[in-house]
Coordinates of C-alpha atoms in Angstrom, one line a residue:
M145 CA 56.9 78.7 52.8
V146 CA 53.1 78.6 53.3
D147 CA 51.8 76.8 56.3
Q148 CA 49.9 73.9 55.1
S149 CA 47.6 74.0 58.0
I150 CA 46.6 77.5 57.0
A151 CA 46.6 77.1 52.9
G152 CA 44.6 74.1 53.0
P153 CA 41.5 75.4 54.9
A154 CA 41.9 78.5 52.9
K155 CA 41.9 76.5 49.6
G156 CA 38.8 74.4 51.0
M157 CA 37.0 77.7 51.8
A158 CA 37.6 79.1 48.5
T159 CA 36.3 75.9 46.5
A160 CA 33.3 75.8 48.9
S161 CA 32.5 79.4 48.2
E162 CA 32.9 78.9 44.7
G163 CA 30.6 75.9 44.5
D164 CA 28.1 77.9 46.6
R165 CA 28.0 80.8 43.8
S166 CA 27.7 78.0 41.1
G167 CA 24.9 76.5 42.9
R168 CA 23.2 80.0 43.2
A169 CA 23.7 80.6 39.8
R170 CA 22.1 77.3 38.5
I171 CA 19.0 78.2 40.9
V172 CA 18.9 81.7 39.5
I173 CA 18.9 80.4 35.9
L174 CA 16.2 77.8 36.7
L175 CA 14.0 80.4 38.2
L176 CA 14.5 82.7 35.2
C177 CA 13.4 80.0 32.8
L178 CA 10.1 79.7 34.9
G179 CA 9.9 83.5 35.0
L180 CA 10.4 83.8 31.2
G181 CA 7.5 81.1 30.6
L182 CA 5.3 83.3 32.8
A183 CA 6.4 86.4 31.0
V184 CA 5.4 84.7 27.6
L185 CA 1.9 83.8 29.1
I186 CA 1.5 87.3 30.2
S187 CA 2.4 88.8 26.9
L188 CA 0.1 86.3 25.0
T189 CA -2.8 87.2 27.0
S190 CA -2.5 90.8 27.6
G191 CA -4.6 93.1 25.6
A192 CA -8.0 93.2 23.9
S193 CA -8.8 89.7 23.6
D194 CA -10.9 87.1 26.0
A195 CA -8.0 84.6 25.7
S196 CA -6.6 83.7 29.3
A197 CA -3.4 82.0 30.4
V198 CA -5.4 78.6 30.9
S199 CA -7.4 78.8 27.6
V200 CA -3.9 79.2 25.7
I201 CA -2.6 76.5 27.6
R202 CA -5.4 74.3 26.8
D203 CA -5.2 75.3 23.0
W204 CA -1.4 74.5 22.9
L205 CA -2.2 70.9 24.3
F206 CA -5.4 70.1 22.6
G207 CA -5.8 72.6 19.9
M208 CA -4.8 70.0 17.2
V209 CA -7.9 67.8 18.4
P210 CA -11.1 68.8 16.6
G211 CA -13.7 70.0 18.8
D212 CA -11.2 70.5 21.6
A213 CA -9.8 74.1 20.9
A214 CA -10.0 76.3 23.7
L215 CA -9.8 79.5 21.8
S216 CA -12.3 81.0 19.4
A217 CA -11.2 81.5 15.7
R218 CA -11.0 85.4 16.4
D219 CA -8.7 84.7 19.6
R220 CA -6.5 82.2 17.8
L221 CA -5.8 84.8 15.1
I222 CA -4.8 87.4 17.6
V223 CA -2.7 85.1 19.7
Y224 CA -0.9 83.3 17.1
D225 CA -0.9 85.8 14.1
I226 CA -0.2 88.9 16.1
R227 CA 1.1 88.5 19.7
L228 CA 3.0 85.3 19.2
P229 CA 5.5 87.1 16.5
R230 CA 5.7 89.9 18.8
V231 CA 6.5 87.6 21.8
I232 CA 9.4 85.9 20.0
L233 CA 10.8 89.1 18.6
G234 CA 10.7 90.6 22.0
M235 CA 12.4 87.5 23.4
L236 CA 15.0 87.8 20.8
V237 CA 15.7 91.5 21.1
G238 CA 15.8 91.4 25.0
A239 CA 18.3 88.5 24.9
A240 CA 20.3 90.0 22.1
L241 CA 20.5 93.5 24.1
A242 CA 21.2 92.0 27.5
V243 CA 23.9 89.5 26.4
S244 CA 25.6 92.1 24.3
G245 CA 25.6 94.6 27.4
A246 CA 27.4 91.8 29.3
V247 CA 29.9 90.9 26.7
M248 CA 30.7 94.6 26.4
Q249 CA 31.1 95.1 30.1
G250 CA 33.4 92.1 30.2
L251 CA 35.5 93.3 27.1
F252 CA 35.9 96.8 28.5
R253 CA 36.0 95.5 32.3
N254 CA 33.7 98.1 33.2
P255 CA 30.1 97.4 34.5
L256 CA 28.6 100.8 33.1
A257 CA 29.8 99.6 29.5
D258 CA 26.7 99.3 27.0
P259 CA 26.5 98.2 23.4
G260 CA 26.0 101.7 22.2
L261 CA 29.6 102.5 23.3
I262 CA 30.8 101.0 20.2
G263 CA 28.4 103.4 17.9
V264 CA 26.3 100.3 16.6
S265 CA 23.0 101.8 17.6
A266 CA 23.8 105.2 16.1
G267 CA 25.0 103.7 12.8
S268 CA 21.7 101.7 12.7
S269 CA 19.6 104.6 13.6
L270 CA 21.4 106.6 10.7
G271 CA 20.4 103.7 8.2
A272 CA 16.8 103.7 9.3
V273 CA 16.7 107.3 9.4
S274 CA 18.0 107.5 5.9
I275 CA 15.1 105.2 4.5
I276 CA 12.5 107.0 6.5
V277 CA 13.5 110.4 4.9
L278 CA 14.9 109.6 1.7
G279 CA 12.9 106.4 0.9
G280 CA 10.5 108.1 -1.4
T281 CA 13.3 110.2 -3.4
V282 CA 17.0 109.3 -3.5
L283 CA 16.7 106.1 -2.0
A284 CA 13.3 105.2 -3.9
P285 CA 14.7 102.4 -5.9
I286 CA 15.8 100.5 -2.7
T287 CA 12.4 101.1 -1.2
L288 CA 10.5 99.7 -4.0
A289 CA 13.0 96.7 -4.5
L290 CA 13.0 95.6 -0.8
G291 CA 9.4 96.7 0.3
T292 CA 8.8 96.3 4.0
L293 CA 12.5 95.0 4.5
A294 CA 13.9 98.0 3.6
L295 CA 14.1 99.8 6.9
P296 CA 15.5 96.8 8.9
L297 CA 18.0 96.0 6.3
A298 CA 19.2 99.5 6.2
A299 CA 19.7 99.7 9.9
F300 CA 21.3 96.6 10.0
C301 CA 23.8 97.8 7.1
G302 CA 24.3 101.0 9.0
G303 CA 25.3 99.3 12.3
L304 CA 27.5 97.0 10.2
A305 CA 29.2 99.8 8.5
T306 CA 30.0 101.5 11.7
T307 CA 31.5 98.5 13.2
L308 CA 33.8 97.7 10.2
V309 CA 35.0 101.6 10.3
L310 CA 35.6 101.2 14.2
Y311 CA 37.4 97.9 13.8
R312 CA 39.5 99.3 11.0
V313 CA 40.4 102.6 13.2
A314 CA 41.2 100.8 16.4
T315 CA 43.5 97.9 14.8
R316 CA 47.1 98.4 14.3
R317 CA 49.7 95.8 13.3
G318 CA 47.0 93.2 14.1
Q319 CA 46.4 94.2 17.7
T320 CA 43.0 96.0 18.6
S321 CA 43.2 98.7 21.5
V322 CA 40.0 98.6 23.5
A323 CA 40.9 102.3 24.6
T324 CA 41.1 103.4 21.0
M325 CA 37.8 101.3 20.2
L326 CA 36.0 103.2 23.0
L327 CA 37.2 106.5 21.8
A328 CA 36.5 105.8 18.3
G329 CA 33.0 104.6 18.9
I330 CA 32.1 107.7 20.8
A331 CA 33.3 109.6 17.8
L332 CA 31.6 107.4 15.1
A333 CA 28.5 107.8 17.3
A334 CA 28.7 111.6 17.3
L335 CA 29.2 111.7 13.7
A336 CA 26.3 109.3 13.0
M337 CA 24.2 111.3 15.3
A338 CA 25.0 114.6 13.3
L339 CA 24.1 113.1 10.0
T340 CA 20.9 111.8 11.3
G341 CA 20.2 115.5 12.5
I342 CA 20.6 116.6 9.0
L343 CA 18.3 114.1 7.8
I344 CA 15.7 115.0 10.5
F345 CA 16.0 118.6 9.6
M346 CA 15.1 117.6 6.1
A347 CA 12.1 115.4 7.1
D348 CA 8.5 116.5 6.8
D349 CA 5.8 116.2 9.5
R350 CA 4.8 112.8 8.6
Q351 CA 8.3 111.4 8.5
L352 CA 9.2 113.2 12.0
R353 CA 6.4 111.4 13.3
D354 CA 7.7 108.0 12.1
L355 CA 11.2 109.0 13.1
T356 CA 9.8 109.8 16.7
F357 CA 8.1 106.5 17.1
W358 CA 11.1 104.6 15.8
S359 CA 13.7 105.9 17.8
L360 CA 11.6 105.5 21.1
G361 CA 11.4 101.7 20.2
S362 CA 8.4 99.5 19.8
L363 CA 7.7 95.7 18.9
G364 CA 4.3 96.7 17.3
G365 CA 5.5 96.0 13.6
A366 CA 6.4 92.4 14.6
T367 CA 5.6 89.9 11.6
W368 CA 6.9 86.5 10.9
Q369 CA 8.7 88.1 7.8
K370 CA 10.6 90.3 10.1
I371 CA 11.5 87.4 12.5
G372 CA 12.7 85.3 9.4
S373 CA 14.8 88.3 8.1
V374 CA 16.7 89.0 11.6
G375 CA 15.9 85.9 13.8
P376 CA 18.8 83.9 12.2
V377 CA 21.4 86.7 12.6
I378 CA 20.5 87.1 16.5
V379 CA 20.3 83.4 17.0
L380 CA 23.7 82.9 15.5
A381 CA 25.1 85.7 17.5
L382 CA 23.6 84.5 21.0
A383 CA 24.8 80.9 20.1
A384 CA 28.3 82.1 19.8
M385 CA 28.5 84.3 22.8
P386 CA 28.6 81.6 25.4
F387 CA 32.1 80.3 23.9
L388 CA 33.4 83.8 24.9
A389 CA 32.6 83.3 28.5
R390 CA 36.2 81.7 29.3
G391 CA 38.0 84.2 27.7
L392 CA 36.1 87.1 29.3
N393 CA 36.7 85.5 32.7
A394 CA 40.4 85.5 32.0
L395 CA 40.3 89.0 30.4
S396 CA 38.9 90.3 33.8
L397 CA 42.7 89.8 35.2
G398 CA 44.1 91.9 32.4
E399 CA 45.0 91.4 28.6
A400 CA 48.7 90.3 29.4
T401 CA 47.5 87.7 32.1
A402 CA 44.8 86.5 29.8
G403 CA 47.4 86.0 27.0
H404 CA 49.7 84.1 29.5
L405 CA 46.7 81.8 30.3
G406 CA 46.5 80.8 26.6
I407 CA 43.4 83.0 25.6
P408 CA 43.6 84.4 22.1
V409 CA 42.8 88.0 23.2
Q410 CA 43.0 89.5 19.8
R411 CA 40.7 86.8 18.3
L412 CA 38.3 87.3 21.5
K413 CA 38.0 90.9 20.7
Y414 CA 37.4 90.4 17.2
V415 CA 34.6 87.8 17.9
A416 CA 33.1 89.7 20.5
I417 CA 32.8 92.8 18.6
I418 CA 31.3 91.4 15.6
G419 CA 28.9 89.2 17.6
V420 CA 27.8 92.1 19.7
S421 CA 27.4 94.4 16.4
A422 CA 25.3 91.7 14.7
A423 CA 23.1 91.1 17.4
V424 CA 22.6 95.0 18.3
G425 CA 22.1 95.9 14.6
A426 CA 19.7 93.2 13.9
S427 CA 17.8 94.2 17.4
V428 CA 17.7 98.0 16.6
A429 CA 16.7 97.1 12.9
V430 CA 13.4 95.5 13.8
S431 CA 12.4 97.5 17.3
G432 CA 14.0 100.9 17.3
G433 CA 16.1 102.4 20.2
I434 CA 15.4 100.5 23.5
G435 CA 17.7 101.5 26.1
F436 CA 19.0 100.3 29.6
V437 CA 18.4 96.6 29.0
G438 CA 22.2 96.2 28.1
I439 CA 23.4 97.9 31.3
V440 CA 20.7 97.0 33.9
V441 CA 20.3 93.3 33.2
P442 CA 24.0 92.3 33.3
H443 CA 24.8 94.4 36.5
L444 CA 21.6 93.0 38.4
L445 CA 22.6 89.6 37.6
R446 CA 26.3 90.0 38.6
L447 CA 24.9 91.3 42.1
L448 CA 23.0 88.0 42.3
I449 CA 25.2 85.3 40.8
G450 CA 28.5 86.9 40.4
P451 CA 30.8 87.8 37.5
D452 CA 31.3 84.2 36.0
N453 CA 30.3 84.6 32.4
R454 CA 29.5 81.1 32.1
Y455 CA 26.5 81.6 34.2
L456 CA 26.2 85.6 33.4
L457 CA 25.7 85.1 29.7
P458 CA 22.9 82.6 29.6
A459 CA 21.3 84.3 32.6
S460 CA 21.4 87.6 31.0
A461 CA 19.7 86.2 27.9
L462 CA 16.8 84.8 29.9
L463 CA 16.3 88.0 32.2
G464 CA 16.6 90.3 29.2
A465 CA 13.9 88.4 27.4
A466 CA 11.6 88.2 30.1
L467 CA 12.1 92.2 30.9
L468 CA 11.4 93.1 27.5
L469 CA 8.3 91.1 27.3
L470 CA 7.1 92.4 30.5
A471 CA 7.9 96.1 29.5
D472 CA 6.1 95.6 26.2
S473 CA 3.0 94.2 28.1
V474 CA 3.0 97.3 30.2
A475 CA 3.3 99.5 27.1
R476 CA 0.4 97.8 25.5
T477 CA -1.9 98.1 28.3
V478 CA -1.3 101.1 30.4
V479 CA -2.7 103.5 27.7
A480 CA -4.8 101.2 25.8
P481 CA -6.3 101.4 23.3
A482 CA -3.0 103.2 22.4
E483 CA 0.6 102.0 22.7
L484 CA 3.2 103.5 24.5
P485 CA 6.8 103.2 23.0
I486 CA 8.6 100.3 24.9
G487 CA 11.8 102.5 25.0
I488 CA 9.8 104.7 27.4
V489 CA 8.9 102.0 29.6
T490 CA 12.5 100.8 29.8
A491 CA 14.1 104.2 30.4
I492 CA 11.6 104.9 33.3
A493 CA 12.5 101.6 34.9
G494 CA 16.2 101.5 33.9
A495 CA 17.2 105.1 34.6
P496 CA 16.9 105.1 38.2
F497 CA 18.8 101.9 38.4
F498 CA 21.5 103.4 36.3
L499 CA 21.8 106.2 38.7
W500 CA 21.9 103.9 41.6
I501 CA 24.9 102.1 40.1
L502 CA 26.5 105.3 39.6
L503 CA 26.0 106.6 43.3
R504 CA 26.8 103.2 44.5
K505 CA 30.2 103.1 42.6
R506 CA 31.1 106.5 44.1
G507 CA 30.2 105.5 47.6
V508 CA 27.3 108.1 47.8
I509 CA 25.0 105.3 49.0
D510 CA 25.5 102.0 50.3
L511 CA 22.8 99.6 49.6

């Protein structure tokens, strides 16, 4: 029998520790909300405009009162018709990539997992490249019918098709193998990249330039129309993710243990993969390839607030949105009046952090 004099204090210390971690997580989430608001103001006021943060806030508060508008007509056009759609799209994409990364890391039980592991990004890229290269020939009817929506819809359909094939390959007798899913995702991503390479080989100089900028990622093409087309998909996926938190927490103990705790493991896998595929496919469709957000954000937050997905998922959404807005602000101003692809900024910031994670896990460094 366990000595109650020992078990009692130990249980109390564990409860206190959990309470301290939960309290810290709530404080971090509150700070991230404030940080996201600050990032929104910075993004709205960065660039070639006389609009300041104070004038934007005043215009929000008093802009509807005649004669009290704090922004000129030109600045209002820049802020509300050009920058605001870009900010909203940046928040959606950043949140989608970060939360998808957190879900994938919980599903694979590996902090180095990334949404690209299941091949969604490669499938989306194949769909987008197909429209860019073949949009004027074989796929001309689709391009003419859909107009500017042809590229994002093709990218989304490419990611969705990859997901369906992946799930079919990894599922046997109603059970989905995570290991098979990982290996099949790598194989499908390689196949999609090979087909993409063939299309790139067929492209002309103008198409190659479009492909280069799209593959590096950018929020420069943000419009209210694009937000209306992919926004509902991303919002629905993000809204479903927090309901996976309890299952992902149990899954960290192993699939068998999670099943004994009453978690429908198979349904959890299905919802997680579909949600990640929808969020990442829609994000890649409108922003191109933006790397490292899905790896860096969840791992950084896990160091700060712990692995509890009840707090990790909403915190990842907030930090992912804020970081992508700040990266976009840097991309727009560092080489002004030109614009640096946002994927370059995230790679410059994320690659050293990713290497640090690898070295820290191997014990090469201790920080």
